[in-house]
Every structure is written in C-alpha cells, then in structure tokens.
Coordinates of C-alpha atoms in Angstrom, one line a residue:
X1 CA -42.8 2.1 10.1
X2 CA -39.5 0.7 8.8
X3 CA -36.5 2.9 8.7
X4 CA -34.9 3.5 5.3
X5 CA -31.4 2.2 5.0
X6 CA -28.7 4.8 5.1
X7 CA -26.5 4.5 2.0
X8 CA -22.9 3.7 2.7
X9 CA -21.8 5.6 -0.4
X10 CA -23.3 7.0 -3.6
X11 CA -23.5 4.7 -6.6
X12 CA -20.2 4.4 -8.3
X13 CA -19.7 5.6 -11.8
X14 CA -20.4 2.8 -14.2
X15 CA -17.8 1.8 -16.7
X16 CA -19.9 3.5 -19.4
X17 CA -19.7 7.1 -18.3
X18 CA -17.1 9.7 -18.9
X19 CA -14.0 8.0 -20.2
X20 CA -14.7 4.3 -19.3
X21 CA -12.1 2.7 -21.5
X22 CA -9.0 3.9 -23.4
X23 CA -9.5 5.1 -27.0
X24 CA -9.8 2.0 -29.2
X25 CA -10.5 -0.3 -26.3
X26 CA -8.1 -2.8 -24.7
X27 CA -5.2 -3.5 -27.0
X28 CA -1.4 -3.2 -27.1
X29 CA -0.4 0.4 -26.5
X30 CA 2.3 0.8 -29.1
X31 CA 3.7 4.1 -27.8
X32 CA 4.1 2.6 -24.3
X33 CA 5.3 -0.8 -25.3
X34 CA 7.8 0.1 -28.0
X35 CA 9.2 3.2 -26.2
X36 CA 9.6 1.3 -22.9
X37 CA 11.1 -1.6 -24.8
X38 CA 13.5 0.7 -26.6
X39 CA 14.7 2.3 -23.4
X40 CA 15.2 -1.1 -21.8
X41 CA 17.0 -2.5 -24.9
X42 CA 19.4 0.4 -25.1
X43 CA 20.2 0.3 -21.4
X44 CA 20.9 -3.5 -21.4
X45 CA 23.0 -3.2 -24.6
X46 CA 25.0 -0.4 -23.1
X47 CA 25.5 -2.5 -19.9
X48 CA 26.5 -5.6 -21.9
X49 CA 28.9 -3.9 -24.3
X50 CA 30.4 -1.1 -22.1
X51 CA 29.8 -2.3 -18.6
X52 CA 32.5 -0.1 -16.9
X53 CA 31.4 3.1 -18.7
X54 CA 27.7 2.3 -18.0
X55 CA 28.3 1.6 -14.3
X56 CA 30.4 4.7 -13.8
X57 CA 28.0 7.1 -15.7
X58 CA 24.8 5.8 -14.1
X59 CA 26.2 5.3 -10.6
X60 CA 27.6 8.9 -10.6
X61 CA 24.2 10.3 -11.8
X62 CA 22.3 8.3 -9.2
X63 CA 24.6 9.3 -6.4
X64 CA 24.3 13.0 -7.4
X65 CA 20.5 12.8 -7.5
X66 CA 20.2 10.8 -4.2
X67 CA 22.6 13.1 -2.3
X68 CA 20.7 16.2 -3.4
X69 CA 17.1 15.0 -2.7
X70 CA 17.6 12.7 0.3
X71 CA 15.8 15.2 2.5
X72 CA 12.9 15.3 0.0
X73 CA 12.5 11.5 0.1
X74 CA 12.6 11.5 3.9
X75 CA 9.9 14.2 4.1
X76 CA 7.6 12.9 1.3
X77 CA 7.6 9.3 2.4
X78 CA 6.6 10.2 5.9
X79 CA 3.8 12.4 4.5
X80 CA 2.5 9.4 2.5
X81 CA 2.2 7.4 5.7
X82 CA 0.3 10.3 7.3
X83 CA -2.0 10.7 4.3
X84 CA -3.0 7.1 4.3
X85 CA -3.8 7.1 8.0
X86 CA -5.9 10.3 7.7
X87 CA -7.9 8.9 4.8
X88 CA -8.6 5.6 6.6
X89 CA -9.6 7.3 9.9
X90 CA -12.0 9.8 8.2
X91 CA -15.4 9.2 6.6
X92 CA -13.6 8.5 3.4
X93 CA -12.7 5.1 4.8
X94 CA -16.3 3.9 4.4
X95 CA -16.2 4.2 0.6
X96 CA -16.0 0.8 -1.1
X97 CA -13.5 0.0 -3.8
X98 CA -16.2 -1.2 -6.1
X99 CA -20.0 -1.1 -6.2
X100 CA -21.7 -0.9 -2.8
X101 CA -22.8 -4.5 -3.0
X102 CA -19.5 -5.9 -4.2
X103 CA -17.8 -8.6 -2.1
X104 CA -14.0 -9.2 -1.9
X105 CA -12.8 -11.6 -4.6
X106 CA -10.2 -13.3 -2.4
X107 CA -10.2 -14.4 1.2
X108 CA -8.2 -12.5 3.8
X109 CA -5.5 -15.1 3.9
X110 CA -5.1 -15.2 0.1
X111 CA -5.2 -11.5 -0.1
X112 CA -2.5 -11.0 2.6
X113 CA -0.4 -13.8 1.1
X114 CA -0.4 -12.3 -2.4
X115 CA 0.3 -8.7 -1.4
X116 CA 3.0 -9.8 1.0
X117 CA 4.7 -12.0 -1.5
X118 CA 4.6 -9.3 -4.2
X119 CA 5.6 -6.5 -1.8
X120 CA 8.8 -7.6 -0.2
X121 CA 8.8 -11.3 0.6
X122 CA 12.2 -11.9 -0.9
X123 CA 13.7 -9.0 0.8
X124 CA 12.6 -10.2 4.2
X125 CA 14.4 -13.5 3.7
X126 CA 17.5 -11.9 2.3
X127 CA 17.8 -9.1 5.0
X128 CA 16.1 -10.9 7.9
X129 CA 19.4 -11.5 9.8
X130 CA 21.8 -9.4 7.6
X131 CA 20.4 -5.9 8.2
X132 CA 20.2 -6.0 12.0
X133 CA 23.6 -7.6 12.2
X134 CA 25.0 -4.9 9.8
X135 CA 23.5 -2.0 11.9
X136 CA 24.9 -3.7 15.0
X137 CA 28.4 -4.1 13.6
X138 CA 30.9 -1.3 14.1
X139 CA 31.4 -1.0 10.3
X140 CA 27.8 -0.6 9.4
X141 CA 26.2 1.1 12.5
X142 CA 24.5 4.4 12.0
X143 CA 26.9 7.3 12.9
X144 CA 24.7 8.3 15.9
X145 CA 24.8 4.7 17.3
X146 CA 28.4 3.7 16.7
X147 CA 29.5 4.7 20.2
X148 CA 26.6 3.0 22.1
X149 CA 27.1 -0.1 24.4
X150 CA 26.4 -3.4 22.7
X151 CA 22.9 -3.9 24.1
X152 CA 21.9 -0.4 23.2
X153 CA 23.4 -0.7 19.7
X154 CA 21.5 -4.0 19.2
X155 CA 18.2 -2.4 20.2
X156 CA 18.9 0.6 17.9
X157 CA 19.8 -1.8 15.1
X158 CA 16.4 -3.5 15.1
X159 CA 14.6 -0.1 15.5
X160 CA 16.4 1.2 12.4
X161 CA 15.5 -2.0 10.5
X162 CA 11.8 -1.6 11.5
X163 CA 11.9 1.9 10.0
X164 CA 13.1 0.7 6.7
X165 CA 10.6 -2.2 6.4
X166 CA 7.7 -1.0 8.4
X167 CA 5.0 1.7 8.0
X168 CA 7.0 3.8 5.5
X169 CA 7.5 1.0 3.0
X170 CA 3.9 -0.1 3.0
X171 CA 2.7 3.5 3.2
X172 CA 4.2 4.0 -0.3
X173 CA 2.4 1.0 -1.6
X174 CA -0.9 2.2 0.0
X175 CA -0.8 5.5 -2.0
X176 CA -0.3 3.8 -5.4
X177 CA -2.5 0.8 -4.7
X178 CA -5.4 2.9 -3.3
X179 CA -5.3 5.4 -6.1
X180 CA -5.3 2.7 -8.8
X181 CA -7.9 0.6 -6.9
X182 CA -10.3 3.5 -6.6
X183 CA -9.9 4.4 -10.3
X184 CA -10.4 0.8 -11.4
X185 CA -13.0 -0.7 -9.1
X186 CA -14.9 2.5 -8.2
X187 CA -14.7 4.5 -11.3
X188 CA -14.6 1.6 -13.8
X189 CA -11.3 2.7 -15.4
X190 CA -8.6 0.4 -16.9
X191 CA -5.9 -1.1 -14.6
X192 CA -3.2 1.4 -15.3
X193 CA -1.2 4.1 -13.4
X194 CA -2.4 7.0 -15.6
X195 CA -6.1 6.6 -14.7
X196 CA -5.3 7.3 -11.0
X197 CA -4.5 10.8 -12.1
X198 CA -7.7 11.4 -14.0
X199 CA -9.1 14.0 -11.5
X200 CA -6.1 16.1 -12.3
X201 CA -5.4 15.3 -16.0
X202 CA -9.0 15.1 -17.1
X203 CA -9.2 14.5 -20.9
X204 CA -5.5 14.5 -21.2
X205 CA -5.3 11.2 -19.3
X206 CA -5.5 9.1 -22.5
X207 CA -2.9 11.2 -24.4
X208 CA 0.9 11.3 -24.5
X209 CA 1.0 12.5 -20.9
X210 CA -0.6 9.3 -19.8
X211 CA 1.8 7.4 -22.0
X212 CA 4.8 9.0 -20.3
X213 CA 3.5 8.1 -16.9
X214 CA 3.0 4.4 -17.9
X215 CA 6.4 4.3 -19.6
X216 CA 8.1 5.4 -16.4
X217 CA 6.2 2.8 -14.4
X218 CA 7.0 0.1 -16.9
X219 CA 10.8 0.8 -17.2
X220 CA 11.2 1.1 -13.4
X221 CA 9.3 -2.1 -12.8
X222 CA 11.3 -4.2 -15.3
X223 CA 14.7 -2.9 -14.1
X224 CA 13.7 -3.5 -10.5
X225 CA 12.6 -7.1 -11.1
X226 CA 15.7 -7.8 -13.2
X227 CA 18.1 -6.5 -10.6
X228 CA 16.3 -8.3 -7.8
X229 CA 16.6 -11.5 -9.7
X230 CA 20.3 -10.8 -10.4
X231 CA 21.3 -9.9 -6.8
X232 CA 18.9 -12.2 -5.0
X233 CA 20.2 -15.3 -6.9
X234 CA 23.4 -14.7 -4.9
X235 CA 21.7 -15.8 -1.8
X236 CA 20.3 -19.0 -3.3
X237 CA 23.7 -19.9 -4.7
X238 CA 25.4 -19.0 -1.4
X239 CA 22.9 -21.2 0.5
X240 CA 23.4 -24.1 -1.8
X241 CA 27.2 -23.7 -1.4
X242 CA 26.7 -23.4 2.4
X243 CA 24.8 -26.7 2.4
X244 CA 27.4 -28.4 0.2
X245 CA 24.9 -29.0 -2.6
X246 CA 26.5 -27.0 -5.4
X247 CA 29.5 -24.7 -5.5
X248 CA 28.8 -21.0 -5.9
X249 CA 29.8 -20.2 -9.5
X250 CA 28.6 -18.1 -12.4
X251 CA 27.2 -21.1 -14.2
X252 CA 25.2 -22.1 -11.2
X253 CA 23.8 -18.6 -10.8
X254 CA 22.8 -18.4 -14.5
X255 CA 21.1 -21.8 -14.2
X256 CA 19.2 -20.7 -11.1
X257 CA 18.0 -17.5 -12.8
X258 CA 16.8 -19.4 -15.9
X259 CA 15.0 -22.0 -13.8
X260 CA 13.3 -19.4 -11.6
X261 CA 12.4 -17.5 -14.8
X262 CA 10.9 -20.5 -16.4
X263 CA 8.8 -21.3 -13.4
X264 CA 7.7 -17.7 -13.1
X265 CA 6.7 -17.7 -16.8
X266 CA 4.6 -20.8 -16.3
X267 CA 2.9 -19.1 -13.3
X268 CA 2.4 -15.9 -15.1
X269 CA 0.8 -17.8 -18.0
X270 CA -1.7 -19.4 -15.7
X271 CA -3.0 -16.1 -14.3
X272 CA -3.7 -14.6 -10.9
X273 CA -6.3 -17.1 -9.7
X274 CA -4.2 -20.2 -10.3
X275 CA -0.4 -19.8 -10.3
X276 CA 0.2 -16.6 -8.4
X277 CA -2.5 -17.3 -5.8
X278 CA -1.3 -20.9 -5.3
X279 CA 2.4 -20.0 -4.9
X280 CA 1.6 -17.1 -2.6
X281 CA -0.4 -19.3 -0.3
X282 CA 2.3 -21.9 -0.3
X283 CA 4.9 -19.3 0.5
X284 CA 3.0 -17.9 3.4
X285 CA 2.7 -21.5 4.8
X286 CA 6.5 -22.1 4.4
X287 CA 7.3 -18.7 5.9
X288 CA 5.1 -19.5 8.9
X289 CA 6.8 -22.9 9.4
X290 CA 10.3 -21.4 9.2
X291 CA 9.3 -18.6 11.6
X292 CA 7.8 -20.9 14.2
X293 CA 10.7 -23.3 13.9
X294 CA 13.3 -20.6 14.6
X295 CA 11.2 -19.3 17.5
X296 CA 11.1 -22.7 19.1
X297 CA 14.7 -23.7 18.3
X298 CA 16.1 -20.3 19.2
X299 CA 16.0 -18.3 22.4
X300 CA 12.3 -18.4 22.7
X301 CA 11.7 -16.4 25.9
X302 CA 14.2 -13.8 24.8
X303 CA 12.5 -13.4 21.4
X304 CA 9.0 -13.0 22.9
X305 CA 10.3 -10.3 25.2
X306 CA 12.2 -8.7 22.3
X307 CA 9.0 -8.5 20.2
X308 CA 7.3 -6.4 22.8
X309 CA 10.4 -4.3 23.4
X310 CA 11.1 -3.6 19.7
X311 CA 7.5 -2.5 19.1
X312 CA 7.7 -0.1 22.0
X313 CA 11.1 1.3 20.8
X314 CA 9.7 1.8 17.3
X315 CA 6.6 3.6 18.5
X316 CA 8.5 5.7 21.0
X317 CA 11.2 6.8 18.5
X318 CA 9.0 6.8 15.4
X319 CA 9.0 10.6 14.6
X320 CA 12.8 10.9 15.4
X321 CA 13.6 7.9 13.1
X322 CA 11.1 9.0 10.4
X323 CA 12.6 12.5 10.0
X324 CA 16.2 11.4 10.6
X325 CA 18.7 13.1 8.2
X326 CA 21.8 13.4 10.4
X327 CA 22.8 16.9 9.2
X328 CA 25.4 17.4 12.1
X329 CA 27.2 14.2 11.2
X330 CA 28.6 15.8 8.1
X331 CA 29.7 13.7 5.2
X332 CA 29.6 10.5 7.2
X333 CA 25.9 11.0 8.2
X334 CA 24.9 12.0 4.6
X335 CA 26.7 9.0 3.2
X336 CA 25.0 6.6 5.6
X337 CA 21.5 8.1 5.1
X338 CA 21.9 8.0 1.3
X339 CA 23.2 4.4 1.4
X340 CA 20.4 3.1 3.5
X341 CA 17.3 5.1 4.3
X342 CA 17.2 7.2 1.2
X343 CA 18.1 4.1 -0.9
X344 CA 15.2 2.2 0.6
X345 CA 12.7 5.0 0.0
X346 CA 13.8 5.3 -3.6
X347 CA 13.7 1.5 -4.0
X348 CA 10.2 1.2 -2.6
X349 CA 9.0 4.1 -4.8
X350 CA 10.5 2.5 -7.9
X351 CA 8.7 -0.8 -7.0
X352 CA 5.4 0.9 -6.1
X353 CA 3.9 0.9 -9.7
X354 CA 4.3 -2.9 -9.8
X355 CA 3.2 -3.6 -6.2
X356 CA 0.5 -0.9 -6.1
X357 CA -1.1 -2.0 -9.4
X358 CA -1.0 -5.7 -8.3
X359 CA -2.5 -5.0 -4.9
X360 CA -5.2 -2.8 -6.6
X361 CA -6.0 -5.7 -9.0
X362 CA -6.7 -8.1 -6.1
X363 CA -8.5 -5.7 -3.7
X364 CA -11.9 -5.3 -5.3
X365 CA -14.8 -5.2 -2.8
X366 CA -12.9 -3.9 0.2
X367 CA -13.5 -0.5 1.7
X368 CA -10.9 2.2 1.8
X369 CA -10.4 1.6 5.5
X370 CA -10.0 -2.1 5.1
X371 CA -7.5 -1.5 2.2
X372 CA -5.4 0.9 4.2
X373 CA -5.5 -1.1 7.4
X374 CA -4.8 -4.4 5.7
X375 CA -1.9 -3.1 3.5
X376 CA -0.4 -0.8 6.1
X377 CA -0.7 -2.6 9.4
X378 CA -0.9 -6.3 8.8
X379 CA 2.2 -6.7 6.6
X380 CA 4.0 -4.3 9.0
X381 CA 3.2 -6.4 12.0
X382 CA 4.3 -9.6 10.2
X383 CA 7.5 -7.8 9.1
X384 CA 8.3 -6.8 12.7
X385 CA 7.7 -10.4 13.8
X386 CA 10.0 -11.7 11.1
X387 CA 12.9 -9.3 11.8
X388 CA 12.6 -9.8 15.6
X389 CA 12.8 -13.6 15.3
X390 CA 15.4 -13.8 12.5
X391 CA 17.4 -10.7 13.4
X392 CA 16.8 -11.0 17.1
X393 CA 18.2 -14.6 17.1
X394 CA 21.3 -13.4 15.2
X395 CA 21.8 -10.5 17.7
X396 CA 21.3 -12.8 20.7
X397 CA 24.0 -15.1 19.4
X398 CA 26.3 -12.1 18.9
X399 CA 25.6 -10.0 22.0
X400 CA 24.8 -12.7 24.6
X401 CA 26.8 -15.7 23.3
X402 CA 29.6 -13.7 21.7
X403 CA 29.5 -15.3 18.3
X404 CA 31.2 -13.1 15.6
X405 CA 29.4 -13.0 12.3
X406 CA 31.7 -10.4 10.7
X407 CA 34.2 -11.1 8.0
X408 CA 37.9 -10.2 7.9
X409 CA 37.1 -6.6 7.0
X410 CA 34.6 -6.3 9.9
X411 CA 31.5 -6.3 7.6
X412 CA 28.5 -8.6 7.4
X413 CA 28.1 -10.8 4.3
X414 CA 24.4 -10.3 3.5
X415 CA 24.3 -13.4 1.2
X416 CA 25.3 -15.8 4.0
X417 CA 24.2 -14.0 7.2
X418 CA 20.9 -16.0 7.5
X419 CA 22.6 -19.3 6.9
X420 CA 25.3 -18.5 9.4
X421 CA 22.6 -17.8 11.9
X422 CA 20.8 -21.0 11.2
X423 CA 24.1 -22.9 11.6
X424 CA 24.1 -21.9 15.3
X425 CA 20.7 -23.6 15.9
X426 CA 19.6 -27.3 16.0
X427 CA 18.5 -28.6 12.6
X428 CA 20.3 -25.6 11.0
X429 CA 20.7 -27.5 7.6
X430 CA 17.0 -28.2 7.4
X431 CA 16.2 -24.5 8.2
X432 CA 18.6 -23.4 5.5
X433 CA 17.0 -25.7 3.0
X434 CA 13.5 -24.3 3.8
X435 CA 14.9 -20.8 3.5
X436 CA 16.3 -21.6 0.0
X437 CA 13.0 -23.0 -1.1
X438 CA 11.3 -19.9 0.4
X439 CA 13.6 -17.5 -1.5
X440 CA 13.1 -19.3 -4.7
X441 CA 9.3 -19.2 -4.5
X442 CA 9.4 -15.5 -3.5
X443 CA 11.4 -14.9 -6.6
X444 CA 8.9 -16.7 -8.7
X445 CA 5.9 -14.8 -7.2
X446 CA 7.7 -11.5 -7.7
X447 CA 8.6 -12.2 -11.3
X448 CA 5.2 -13.6 -12.4
X449 CA 3.2 -10.9 -10.6
X450 CA 5.5 -8.3 -12.0
X451 CA 5.0 -9.7 -15.5
X452 CA 1.3 -9.6 -15.0
X453 CA 1.4 -5.9 -14.0
X454 CA 3.7 -4.9 -16.8
X455 CA 1.5 -6.5 -19.3
X456 CA -1.7 -4.8 -17.9
X457 CA 0.1 -1.4 -18.3
X458 CA 1.3 -2.2 -21.8
X459 CA -2.2 -3.2 -22.9
X460 CA -3.9 0.1 -21.8
X461 CA -4.9 -1.3 -18.4
X462 CA -6.4 -4.6 -19.6
X463 CA -7.2 -6.6 -16.3
X464 CA -6.7 -9.8 -18.2
X465 CA -3.9 -9.2 -20.7
X466 CA -2.9 -11.8 -23.4
X467 CA -0.9 -14.8 -22.2
X468 CA 1.8 -14.5 -24.9
X469 CA 2.9 -11.0 -23.8
X470 CA 2.8 -12.1 -20.1
X471 CA 5.3 -14.8 -21.0
X472 CA 7.4 -12.2 -22.8
X473 CA 7.7 -9.9 -19.8
X474 CA 8.4 -12.8 -17.4
X475 CA 11.1 -14.1 -19.7
X476 CA 12.7 -10.7 -20.4
X477 CA 13.5 -10.0 -16.7
X478 CA 15.2 -13.3 -16.3
X479 CA 17.1 -13.2 -19.6
X480 CA 18.4 -9.7 -18.7
X481 CA 19.6 -10.8 -15.3
X482 CA 21.3 -14.0 -16.7
X483 CA 23.0 -12.0 -19.5
X484 CA 24.5 -9.5 -17.1
X485 CA 25.7 -12.2 -14.7
X486 CA 27.3 -14.0 -17.6
X487 CA 29.1 -10.9 -18.8
X488 CA 30.5 -10.3 -15.3
X489 CA 32.1 -13.8 -15.5
X490 CA 33.7 -13.0 -18.8
X491 CA 35.3 -9.8 -17.6
X492 CA 36.3 -11.3 -14.3
X493 CA 34.8 -8.4 -12.4
X494 CA 31.5 -9.0 -10.5
X495 CA 30.9 -5.2 -10.3
X496 CA 31.3 -4.8 -14.1
X497 CA 28.2 -6.7 -14.9
X498 CA 26.0 -3.6 -15.2
X499 CA 23.6 -5.0 -12.6
X500 CA 24.4 -2.2 -10.1
X501 CA 23.9 0.4 -12.8
X502 CA 20.5 -1.1 -13.7
X503 CA 19.6 -0.9 -10.0
X504 CA 20.6 2.7 -10.1
X505 CA 18.3 3.3 -13.1
X506 CA 15.4 1.8 -11.2
X507 CA 16.2 4.2 -8.3
X508 CA 16.4 7.1 -10.8
X509 CA 12.9 6.3 -12.0
X510 CA 11.7 6.9 -8.4
X511 CA 12.4 10.7 -8.7
X512 CA 9.8 11.4 -11.4
X513 CA 7.4 8.8 -10.0
X514 CA 7.4 10.5 -6.6
X515 CA 5.8 13.5 -8.3
X516 CA 3.2 11.2 -9.8
X517 CA 2.5 9.9 -6.3
X518 CA 1.9 13.4 -5.0
X519 CA -0.6 13.8 -7.9
X520 CA -2.3 10.6 -6.8
X521 CA -2.7 12.0 -3.3
X522 CA -4.3 15.1 -4.7
X523 CA -6.6 13.1 -7.0
X524 CA -7.6 10.7 -4.2
X525 CA -8.5 13.6 -1.8
X526 CA -10.6 15.3 -4.5
X527 CA -12.5 12.2 -5.5
X528 CA -13.1 10.8 -2.0
X529 CA -14.1 14.3 -0.6
X530 CA -16.7 14.6 -3.4
X531 CA -18.1 11.2 -2.5
X532 CA -18.3 12.1 1.2
X533 CA -20.2 15.3 0.3
X534 CA -22.7 13.3 -1.8
X535 CA -23.0 10.8 1.1
X536 CA -23.7 13.6 3.6
X537 CA -26.4 15.1 1.3
X538 CA -28.1 11.8 0.8
X539 CA -28.0 11.1 4.6
X540 CA -29.5 14.6 5.3
X541 CA -32.3 13.9 2.8
X542 CA -33.0 10.5 4.4
X543 CA -33.1 12.1 7.9
X544 CA -35.5 14.8 6.6
X545 CA -37.8 12.2 5.1
X546 CA -37.7 10.1 8.2
X547 CA -38.6 13.1 10.3
X548 CA -41.5 14.1 8.1
X549 CA -42.8 10.5 8.0
X550 CA -42.5 10.0 11.8
X551 CA -43.9 13.3 13.0
X552 CA -46.2 14.6 10.1
X553 CA -49.4 13.0 11.5
X554 CA -48.8 14.2 15.1
X555 CA -47.8 17.7 13.9
X556 CA -50.8 17.8 11.6
X557 CA -53.2 17.0 14.5
X558 CA -51.7 19.6 16.7
X559 CA -51.8 22.2 13.9
X560 CA -55.5 21.4 13.2
X561 CA -56.4 21.7 16.9
X562 CA -54.5 25.0 17.2
X563 CA -56.2 26.4 14.1
X564 CA -59.6 25.5 15.5
X565 CA -58.8 27.2 18.8
X566 CA -57.6 30.4 17.0
X567 CA -60.7 30.5 14.8
X568 CA -63.0 30.1 17.8
X569 CA -61.2 32.8 19.7
X570 CA -61.3 35.1 16.7
X571 CA -65.1 34.6 16.2
X572 CA -65.8 35.0 19.9
X573 CA -64.2 38.4 19.7
X574 CA -66.9 39.5 17.3
X575 CA -69.9 37.5 18.4
X576 CA -69.4 37.3 22.2
X577 CA -71.2 33.9 22.2
X578 CA -69.0 31.4 20.3
X579 CA -67.4 29.2 22.8
X580 CA -64.0 27.5 22.5
X581 CA -64.1 24.0 20.9
X582 CA -63.5 21.3 23.4
X583 CA -59.9 20.1 23.5
X584 CA -60.7 16.7 25.0
X585 CA -63.4 15.7 22.6
X586 CA -66.2 16.2 25.1
X587 CA -69.6 17.7 24.0
X588 CA -69.1 20.7 26.2
X589 CA -66.0 22.7 26.6
X590 CA -64.8 23.6 30.0
X591 CA -66.0 27.0 31.1
X592 CA -68.8 27.1 28.6
X593 CA -71.4 27.8 31.3
X594 CA -71.8 31.2 32.8
X595 CA -69.8 31.9 35.9
X596 CA -71.8 31.9 39.1
X597 CA -73.1 35.4 40.0
X598 CA -72.6 36.7 36.5
X599 CA -75.3 37.4 33.9
X600 CA -74.6 36.0 30.5
X601 CA -74.2 38.6 27.8
X602 CA -76.5 38.6 24.8
X603 CA -75.4 39.2 21.3
X604 CA -77.1 42.4 20.2
X605 CA -77.0 41.3 16.6
X606 CA -79.1 38.2 17.0
X607 CA -82.7 38.0 15.8
X608 CA -84.2 37.8 19.3
X609 CA -82.4 40.8 20.8

C-alpha cells in the first residue's frame, strides 16, 4: 500500500479570496503619490531656498530624537534578529512563500546578487577600509577601546564594524522582506507595505491607515536614495581625482550624478528581469574580482588568519556588542553610540521598506527558512569577508607596517581611505579603477531598484508598475541630489546644501516605521502560527488514515475471532456441550474430547435425555 504524501503546508489563499486586490484594482494611488510628492517637494524647496535654516532645524530635531531613543533602537533591532532566527528554526520555516508547488523565479546566484546590490553594496565599497580605520584611529575609536594597545584596538575596530554591517543590518531587512513576501506570494496580496499588516489591520488595510504607512515608506525611501547618491558621488569624484582623471569639483560631481541617474533610469525602464538582474550579476562578478585581487596582492596569509579570528571575536562578543549603549561613558559614550550604532540602526530601518519590498519581489518560491537563511547569513558572511580583506589590509598597513592614513586633524577621510589603501598595493591604480566602476554600478542598481519599489508602492502594490512612472522616480532622486550639490557650490559651504538635513529626514522616518516593523512581527507570528496549526491537523488526519488502512484488516480478523470465542463460551455456559471454535482452523478444537477418566456430561434439555 502506498503511503500518502504529507503536505508541507496548507493550500495558500488564492488571490481571489478575502481582499485580493486594492479597491479599484491596480492603479496610481493618488493619496499616496500626491501626499508623498508634496512632502518631498516642500522639503527639497526648503533645502534649496533656506539651506542653513533647514539644516539647523532638521538636524536639531534628528539629534533630539536619536539621543532620546538610542536605547530603543539597540533593543528592538537585536529583537528583530532573534525573531528571524526563531521563525526560521521552527516549523514555520517549512512554509513556502507561494503555492506549495511554486519554484524560485531566480537562481541562487542571481537572487544573492540582486538582494546584495540593493541592500548595501555601495556602502561596502565606501566604508570597506574607512570604517575599520576610523575605529582604529584615536579620534574615532569607541570610548571603551581608545586606551587599548594597537593590536587590540585593531581587533576591536573590525568587531565593531561587523556589528554595524552583519546580522543586525540584514535582520532588519528580513523582517520587512519576509512580511511582504508572505503577504504577496502566499496570500496573493499586492506588493506593498500595508498588506504585511493585514492580520492586524483587517478591513482597515486599504483605507487611509494603509495610505499613511505607504507614504512613510515612500518618503523615507526617496530621501535615502537621494542622499546616498549625493554623498556617495563624493567617493567617485575623489577616486577620479586620486587617479588624475578628473579634478574633484562641483561640476564633476553634478555630471556624475546625472550620468548615474540616466543609466539608472534606463535600467529601471527595462525591468527586474533585464536591467536590474544583469547589472547585479555584473556587479557581483566585479566585486569578486576586486576581492580576490586584494587578497592575492595584499598580506594573504595574514588576511586568511584574520578572517577566522574576526568571526570568532564577533561570535564571542556578539551579545555584549549587540546591547552596547555605554551608559557609564557619559556624554562621550552617548555621542559615539548615537553617531555610529544608533545612526546605522536608524539608517537600515529607513532603507528597509525599499530593500524589503525588493527582496520580497524576487523571492517567490522559496521557503521561510530559505528566505531567512539566505538573507540573514549569506550576505553577512560575504560582508565579513569583504571588511576583513579591505579593512584588514588597511589595518595591516597601519599596525604592522606603520603607515599613517590619518589627516592633519587625526581623522580618516572616508572618501579616499579605500584608494589610499590600494595605493600601498601593487597595481593600485587598476584596483582603484575597478572600485570606481563598482561604486558606479552599485549606485545604478540602488537607484533603479529603488525606483521600481517606489513605483510599486505608488501603484497600490502593482508588481509590474508602468514604465513612465518608474522613470519619474529614478529621475527624481538624481535631480534632487544634483540640485542640492549645485546649491552648495553657489553658497560656498558644502554643509549648507541641505543634503545632511535630507539624510536626517530619512532617519526620522525610521522612528514611526520601527513601530510598523513591530506590527509586521506580530502579523507574521499570527499568520505563520495558524498555518502550522493547520499543517499539524492535516498531518494528524493523514496518520490516522494510514493507521486505519494499515491495521484495519488485521484488527478486524482479531476482533472476529475474539467475538467467536466469546459467543462460544457464552453458549457453553448454558448448553454444556458447545465446544470452543478452533483457533487454528482445524476441524476439531483442542480439548474437544472428554478427558480420560471422566464421563461426559449430557445436556438434560436435549431430545434424547
């Protein structure tokens, strides 16, 4: 008898039940689009017309908020990491993000490449050498590491960098990405943030409450992409200046932003399967080439040992680093935590709508466990490898060979730190050229995937929004960045461009969105728990049916034989002659004859008595 197949999960809700699509179908959501556009327009106009006032007001507000809730960010982000691990390790991890027979749309390599490029690819290049060097320097070291010996401070610098770019960063993306992916692929809902909260909001999901959630996500995403373009272009310009190709000037920076924006617009117009996928795969290839080249040309044996040591240091000190708030370090400790750790947690949260929705969009057909493992562990491992090779090479040159990367004020120039490190290696100019190309493509992939996500949100979660509006969002981020850079040149003050204030606005959007993420955790737990309960009931029914089918015939034969025995014994009590039926199928039951030396008893009620 064949054994029935145990279902992996109950059938997913089809797109036709409950609330399958937004009211009116897929179309431009005017409340979301025009409200978000109005907020963005007002902020940019304020930044362009009154940059000093705008910078002062927004920066003060952001500093006040960050300093008051830094402990909250530290606690909640660590909780997000724990939540993702628990979900993946439990039976919830078996549930597929899609129908039970759905297969992944993209290969593992393309999937990793796209989520890595959208998540933090540009940041890895920018901070690969700069952040470890900053934490090692006396001016930028954490207050509890400033007095350590050089080797110990270098080890602590990489461990602190791992904290900011490791499990915590990707744990934030896991929450948003998994919640949206479950709602979209499992429940058949539109690709939008609001539908991840449907288990909590219910019928209110497609009302003004859902509009507010999408507006927060949209504004934070655009500000984040615009500021990343504005600040990141400094590294490209600095690299070109370092190679002697072009001088670092405002005109060059504006041209770079416009060129990158134009390429991002073309990529966004071609869609996920063409432009974004092609550029992401190309970028992963270039990043691998650069990484291997630095490993070979740099202190190879030292770096291989350093990889193992850094992972051990991170795991050993994970809890202490994860909950670090430096309360006994006074104002110095609070200032450092707010300027680095809390800043990173707010920045990752502000980017999570964009990255989470994009990762959800490309993750159909994978199980919850595959999703969490892939998003949480694989990019983290690659990140550790990147920072160890890039940052470890810089620290080796500084600690072992005594090369000083600090400026006159004792600080590290983040724009040129990577190129200064490459200058100490053979073929340094070639490595710098590859890095510039890598940064540029990472900019393009971030801008075009961001435009794609923003347009999906603006069109009520349409997985394939119109091309014309995708072009609009991609162009808007570049135009905003170029305008603010140009204004800074007119005023003669690089800090008066309003770019820093826009970055502060993106960070401010993280505060309300962190509440949304808590709601996503609750919604996910409710939905996945219900599915697990259904799975367990189905498995119990299947086991019961298998038991009955396997043992029913044998049990039936035993029951029939037992009944025959009991009937015979019952009749014998009254007749005195009825013998027990044979149990072995023979014609005469054992013991049916009279025992020797005993006279058989007659039934007094028979005719012949």
